[in-house]
Coordinates of C-alpha atoms in Angstrom, one line a residue:
M1472 CA -71.7 52.0 21.1
R1473 CA -68.5 53.3 18.8
Q1474 CA -66.5 52.8 22.5
Q1475 CA -67.7 49.7 23.2
I1476 CA -67.2 47.7 19.3
Q1477 CA -63.4 49.0 19.6
R1478 CA -63.2 48.0 23.3
G1479 CA -64.5 44.9 21.7
V1480 CA -61.8 44.2 18.9
P1481 CA -58.0 43.6 20.8
S1482 CA -55.2 45.6 18.7
S1483 CA -52.1 44.2 18.2
P1484 CA -49.6 46.0 19.7
S1485 CA -46.8 44.7 17.9
C1486 CA -48.5 45.6 14.3
S1487 CA -49.7 49.2 15.8
S1488 CA -46.4 50.0 16.9
S1489 CA -44.2 49.2 13.9
T1490 CA -45.0 47.4 10.7
S1491 CA -41.8 46.2 10.2
D1492 CA -42.4 44.4 13.5
C1493 CA -45.0 42.2 11.8
F1494 CA -42.5 41.2 8.3
P1495 CA -39.6 41.5 10.0
L1496 CA -38.2 40.2 6.0
R1497 CA -38.7 43.6 4.9
D1498 CA -35.4 44.2 6.8
L1499 CA -32.9 42.5 5.5
N1500 CA -30.8 43.8 3.2
P1501 CA -30.6 41.7 0.2
A1502 CA -26.7 42.8 0.4
E1503 CA -26.2 41.1 3.5
C1504 CA -27.7 38.0 2.8
G1505 CA -25.8 38.1 -0.2
S1506 CA -22.5 38.5 1.6
E1507 CA -23.4 35.3 3.5
T1508 CA -24.0 32.8 1.1
S1509 CA -20.5 33.8 -0.8
A1510 CA -19.2 33.3 2.6
D1511 CA -20.8 30.4 3.2
Q1512 CA -19.7 28.7 -0.4
E1513 CA -16.7 29.8 0.6
K1514 CA -15.7 27.6 3.7
Q1515 CA -18.1 24.8 1.6
E1516 CA -15.5 25.1 -1.4
R1517 CA -12.3 25.6 1.6
A1518 CA -13.6 22.5 3.5
D1519 CA -14.4 20.2 -0.5
L1520 CA -10.5 21.3 -1.0
S1521 CA -9.4 20.5 2.3
S1522 CA -10.9 16.6 1.8
M1523 CA -9.8 16.2 -1.8
R1524 CA -5.8 17.1 -0.8
P1525 CA -5.5 13.5 1.3
V1526 CA -6.8 11.2 -2.2
V1527 CA -5.1 13.9 -4.1
S1528 CA -2.0 13.0 -2.2
F1529 CA -2.7 9.4 -1.8
Y1530 CA -2.7 8.8 -5.4
L1531 CA 0.1 11.2 -6.3
S1532 CA 2.2 8.6 -3.8
Y1533 CA 0.4 5.6 -5.4
L1534 CA 1.5 5.9 -9.0
L1535 CA 4.9 6.8 -7.6
C1536 CA 4.9 3.8 -5.9
L1537 CA 3.7 1.6 -9.2
C1538 CA 6.5 3.6 -11.1
L1539 CA 8.7 2.7 -8.4
G1540 CA 8.4 -1.4 -8.5
L1541 CA 8.4 -1.4 -12.6
A1542 CA 11.7 0.3 -12.3
C1543 CA 12.9 -2.1 -10.1
L1544 CA 11.5 -4.9 -11.9
A1545 CA 12.8 -3.8 -15.0
C1546 CA 16.4 -3.1 -14.0
V1547 CA 17.2 -6.0 -12.7
C1548 CA 15.9 -7.9 -15.5
Y1549 CA 17.8 -6.0 -17.5
W1550 CA 21.3 -6.4 -15.3
N1551 CA 20.4 -10.0 -15.3
S1552 CA 20.3 -10.5 -18.7
H1553 CA 22.6 -7.1 -20.2
W1554 CA 25.8 -8.6 -17.4
R1555 CA 25.2 -12.0 -16.4
G1556 CA 24.1 -13.9 -19.9
G1557 CA 20.4 -14.0 -19.6
F1558 CA 18.2 -16.7 -18.7
A1559 CA 17.8 -20.4 -18.2
W1560 CA 16.8 -23.5 -16.2
D1561 CA 19.3 -26.1 -17.1
G1562 CA 21.3 -26.0 -13.3
S1563 CA 24.4 -23.2 -14.7
G1564 CA 24.6 -19.9 -13.4
L1565 CA 21.9 -18.6 -16.1
Q1566 CA 19.4 -20.4 -13.8
F1567 CA 20.8 -18.4 -10.8
N1568 CA 19.9 -15.6 -12.9
W1569 CA 15.7 -16.0 -11.8
H1570 CA 17.3 -16.0 -8.2
P1571 CA 17.1 -12.4 -8.1
V1572 CA 14.6 -11.4 -10.8
L1573 CA 12.1 -13.6 -8.9
M1574 CA 12.3 -12.2 -5.6
V1575 CA 12.7 -9.0 -6.0
G1576 CA 9.5 -9.2 -8.2
G1577 CA 8.0 -11.7 -5.6
L1578 CA 9.0 -10.2 -2.4
V1579 CA 9.1 -7.0 -2.6
V1580 CA 7.6 -5.5 -5.9
L1581 CA 4.7 -7.8 -5.9
Y1582 CA 4.2 -8.1 -1.9
G1583 CA 4.2 -3.9 -2.0
Y1584 CA 1.6 -3.6 -4.7
G1585 CA -1.0 -6.0 -2.3
A1586 CA 0.3 -4.1 0.8
V1587 CA -1.1 -0.6 -0.2
L1588 CA -4.5 -2.4 -1.8
Y1589 CA -6.8 -1.1 1.1
R1590 CA -5.5 2.5 0.6
V1591 CA -7.1 2.7 -2.5
P1592 CA -10.3 5.2 -1.6
L1593 CA -11.6 4.0 -4.9
T1594 CA -12.5 0.5 -3.1
W1595 CA -13.5 2.0 0.1
G1596 CA -17.6 1.9 0.8
Q1597 CA -18.2 -1.1 -1.2
N1598 CA -18.3 -4.8 -0.8
K1599 CA -14.4 -5.7 0.9
L1600 CA -15.0 -9.8 0.4
P1601 CA -13.2 -8.9 -3.4
W1602 CA -11.0 -7.1 -2.3
K1603 CA -10.1 -9.6 0.3
L1604 CA -9.6 -12.2 -2.5
L1605 CA -7.7 -10.2 -4.3
H1606 CA -5.3 -9.3 -1.9
A1607 CA -4.6 -12.6 -1.0
G1608 CA -4.4 -13.7 -4.8
M1609 CA -1.5 -11.3 -4.6
M1610 CA -0.1 -12.2 -1.5
L1611 CA 0.3 -15.6 -2.7
L1612 CA 1.1 -15.5 -5.8
S1613 CA 4.5 -13.3 -4.1
L1614 CA 5.3 -16.4 -2.1
V1615 CA 4.4 -18.9 -5.4
L1616 CA 7.3 -16.4 -6.9
A1617 CA 9.3 -16.5 -4.1
V1618 CA 9.4 -20.0 -3.8
L1619 CA 10.5 -20.8 -7.3
G1620 CA 13.4 -18.2 -6.7
L1621 CA 14.8 -20.1 -4.2
V1622 CA 13.9 -23.6 -5.9
A1623 CA 16.3 -21.6 -9.1
V1624 CA 19.1 -21.2 -6.0
F1625 CA 18.8 -24.2 -4.4
D1626 CA 18.9 -26.5 -8.0
F1627 CA 22.1 -24.5 -8.9
H1628 CA 24.0 -25.0 -5.6
N1629 CA 22.9 -28.5 -6.4
A1630 CA 24.3 -28.9 -9.7
K1631 CA 27.7 -27.1 -9.0
S1632 CA 27.9 -28.9 -5.9
I1633 CA 28.2 -25.1 -4.0
P1634 CA 27.3 -25.5 0.1
N1635 CA 23.4 -24.4 0.3
V1636 CA 22.7 -21.7 3.0
Y1637 CA 25.6 -20.7 4.8
S1638 CA 25.5 -17.1 3.9
L1639 CA 23.8 -14.0 5.4
H1640 CA 21.9 -13.0 2.9
S1641 CA 20.9 -16.9 2.8
W1642 CA 19.7 -16.8 6.4
I1643 CA 17.3 -13.8 6.1
G1644 CA 16.0 -14.7 2.9
I1645 CA 15.1 -18.4 4.3
C1646 CA 13.7 -16.6 7.4
T1647 CA 11.8 -14.0 5.3
T1648 CA 10.0 -16.6 3.2
A1649 CA 9.4 -18.6 5.9
L1650 CA 7.6 -15.4 7.8
F1651 CA 5.6 -14.6 5.0
A1652 CA 4.0 -18.1 4.4
M1653 CA 3.4 -18.2 8.0
Q1654 CA 1.1 -14.7 7.5
W1655 CA -0.3 -15.7 4.1
A1656 CA -2.0 -19.2 6.3
V1657 CA -3.0 -17.6 9.2
G1658 CA -4.1 -14.4 7.5
M1659 CA -6.4 -16.8 5.2
A1660 CA -8.2 -18.6 7.8
G1661 CA -8.2 -15.3 10.3
F1662 CA -9.9 -13.2 7.9
L1663 CA -11.3 -15.4 5.1
L1664 CA -13.0 -18.2 6.5
P1665 CA -17.0 -17.2 7.2
C1666 CA -16.3 -20.3 11.1
S1667 CA -13.6 -16.8 11.8
P1668 CA -15.1 -14.9 14.5
V1669 CA -14.7 -11.5 14.6
S1670 CA -12.8 -10.9 18.5
L1671 CA -10.2 -13.3 16.5
R1672 CA -9.9 -10.8 13.6
K1673 CA -9.7 -8.2 15.8
L1674 CA -7.0 -9.8 17.3
L1675 CA -4.9 -10.3 14.5
K1676 CA -5.2 -7.4 12.4
P1677 CA -2.7 -5.2 14.2
V1678 CA -0.1 -8.5 14.6
H1679 CA -1.2 -8.9 10.6
V1680 CA -0.3 -4.8 9.8
W1681 CA 2.9 -5.4 11.5
M1682 CA 4.1 -8.4 10.2
G1683 CA 3.1 -7.2 7.3
A1684 CA 5.6 -4.3 7.3
S1685 CA 8.0 -6.0 9.3
I1686 CA 8.2 -8.8 6.3
L1687 CA 8.6 -5.7 3.4
S1688 CA 11.8 -4.6 5.3
L1689 CA 13.3 -8.0 5.6
S1690 CA 12.8 -8.8 2.1
V1691 CA 14.0 -5.6 1.2
I1692 CA 17.1 -6.0 3.1
S1693 CA 17.6 -9.6 2.2
C1694 CA 17.7 -8.3 -1.8
I1695 CA 20.7 -5.6 -1.1
S1696 CA 22.4 -8.1 0.8
G1697 CA 22.2 -10.6 -2.3
I1698 CA 23.0 -7.9 -4.8
N1699 CA 26.0 -6.5 -2.8
E1700 CA 26.7 -10.5 -2.3
K1701 CA 26.3 -11.2 -5.9
L1702 CA 28.7 -8.0 -7.4
F1703 CA 31.7 -9.4 -5.0
F1704 CA 31.9 -12.6 -6.1
V1705 CA 31.4 -11.1 -10.1
L1706 CA 33.6 -8.5 -10.2
K1707 CA 37.3 -9.5 -8.8
E1708 CA 40.1 -8.6 -11.0
S1709 CA 41.2 -10.6 -13.3
S1710 CA 43.3 -11.0 -16.6
S1711 CA 40.5 -11.0 -18.5
G1712 CA 39.7 -7.6 -17.5
T1713 CA 37.1 -7.8 -15.1
Q1714 CA 37.4 -4.3 -13.1
P1715 CA 37.1 -5.1 -9.2
Y1716 CA 33.9 -4.4 -7.2
A1717 CA 36.5 -1.6 -5.0
A1718 CA 36.9 0.5 -8.9
L1719 CA 32.8 1.1 -9.1
P1720 CA 32.7 -1.0 -12.6
P1721 CA 29.8 0.8 -15.1
E1722 CA 27.8 -3.4 -13.5
A1723 CA 28.6 -2.3 -9.7
L1724 CA 26.9 1.0 -10.6
F1725 CA 24.0 -0.1 -11.7
G1726 CA 23.4 -3.0 -8.8
N1727 CA 23.8 -0.1 -6.1
S1728 CA 21.4 1.9 -7.9
L1729 CA 19.0 -1.0 -8.4
G1730 CA 19.2 -1.4 -4.4
V1731 CA 18.8 2.3 -3.3
L1732 CA 15.9 2.3 -5.8
L1733 CA 14.3 -1.2 -4.1
V1734 CA 14.9 0.9 -0.6
V1735 CA 12.7 3.8 -2.2
F1736 CA 10.4 1.7 -3.4
V1737 CA 9.9 0.2 0.1
L1738 CA 9.8 3.3 1.8
V1739 CA 7.4 4.8 -0.4
V1740 CA 5.0 1.9 0.4
L1741 CA 5.6 1.9 4.6
K1742 CA 4.5 5.5 3.8
I1743 CA 1.3 4.8 2.1
L1744 CA 0.9 1.9 4.8
S1745 CA 1.6 4.4 7.4
N1746 CA -0.6 7.4 7.0
V1747 CA -3.0 7.5 8.9
D1748 CA -6.0 9.6 6.1
W1749 CA -4.7 7.4 3.7
Q1750 CA -6.7 4.1 5.6
R1751 CA -9.3 2.5 5.2
P1752 CA -12.2 3.3 7.2
D1753 CA -13.5 1.0 9.8
S1754 CA -16.5 -1.2 8.7
R1755 CA -19.5 -0.3 12.1
P1756 CA -18.7 -3.7 14.4
E1757 CA -22.6 -5.0 13.7
D1758 CA -20.3 -4.9 10.0
M1759 CA -17.3 -7.0 11.4
A1760 CA -19.4 -10.3 10.5
Y1761 CA -18.9 -12.4 7.6
R1762 CA -21.7 -11.3 5.1
P1763 CA -20.8 -11.5 1.2
L1764 CA -23.0 -8.7 0.1
I1765 CA -21.4 -6.4 2.7
Q1766 CA -17.9 -4.6 4.1
E1767 CA -16.1 -6.4 6.8
D1768 CA -13.2 -5.8 8.8
N1769 CA -10.1 -7.0 7.4

């Protein structure tokens, strides 16, 4: 009878062979668990640091971009107020002094600030429409300043009976402003109008980005050629004691330094635009249609 009862109750081979097989957690070494946890934490910290590194490097470059742009604007204002007599709007040479200030401030500095707006990480993951409007507004203001700069120089030339659009500098400047106006109009129609199809935006986006960088490059070429041309015109040896440009008087050194500063600013802007790690993540295809409350692809 006793044997039958023993036969009727099946025994667990694993439990009878070893208690540790039934309770595997008893065999775990607390030191090994702690080392695995610390290793995972170290990996997570390294991953966090690697993900933060592009953001930190961007903001350092962005801060450098902002400082260089303000320095360019301050230098061109100082040059025309200190050495060229200041500003006016009366058809005299003082009105001409607005020309370099407006072109540098509009076509280079404000244009560069507007170009890198989408690269700011704070704008990611948010509704893109307000940032599109801000981008378009900054570019429109830049275009208005450039047009006012052209009006200033044309009024001065007409008042002094000086021919217009005869130098290479003027050709590049006029072409750059015209391309900028077309770029803004096409961007407005392609990316901000609700009726523009997604396929058109996809087609226009790479062209829009490439054209924007090209216009910025043409703008700095136009500005440095204009600075050089102006220094050649005003720095001629005379009986009044004016030193020629070849002697590198203080004004010549300052003007050349301004040109170098403009080139450095544009190079920093182009670096920000060309860095893949700093580009705004693309929206999902279903989110690319015009909807005011979600992200849109530009």
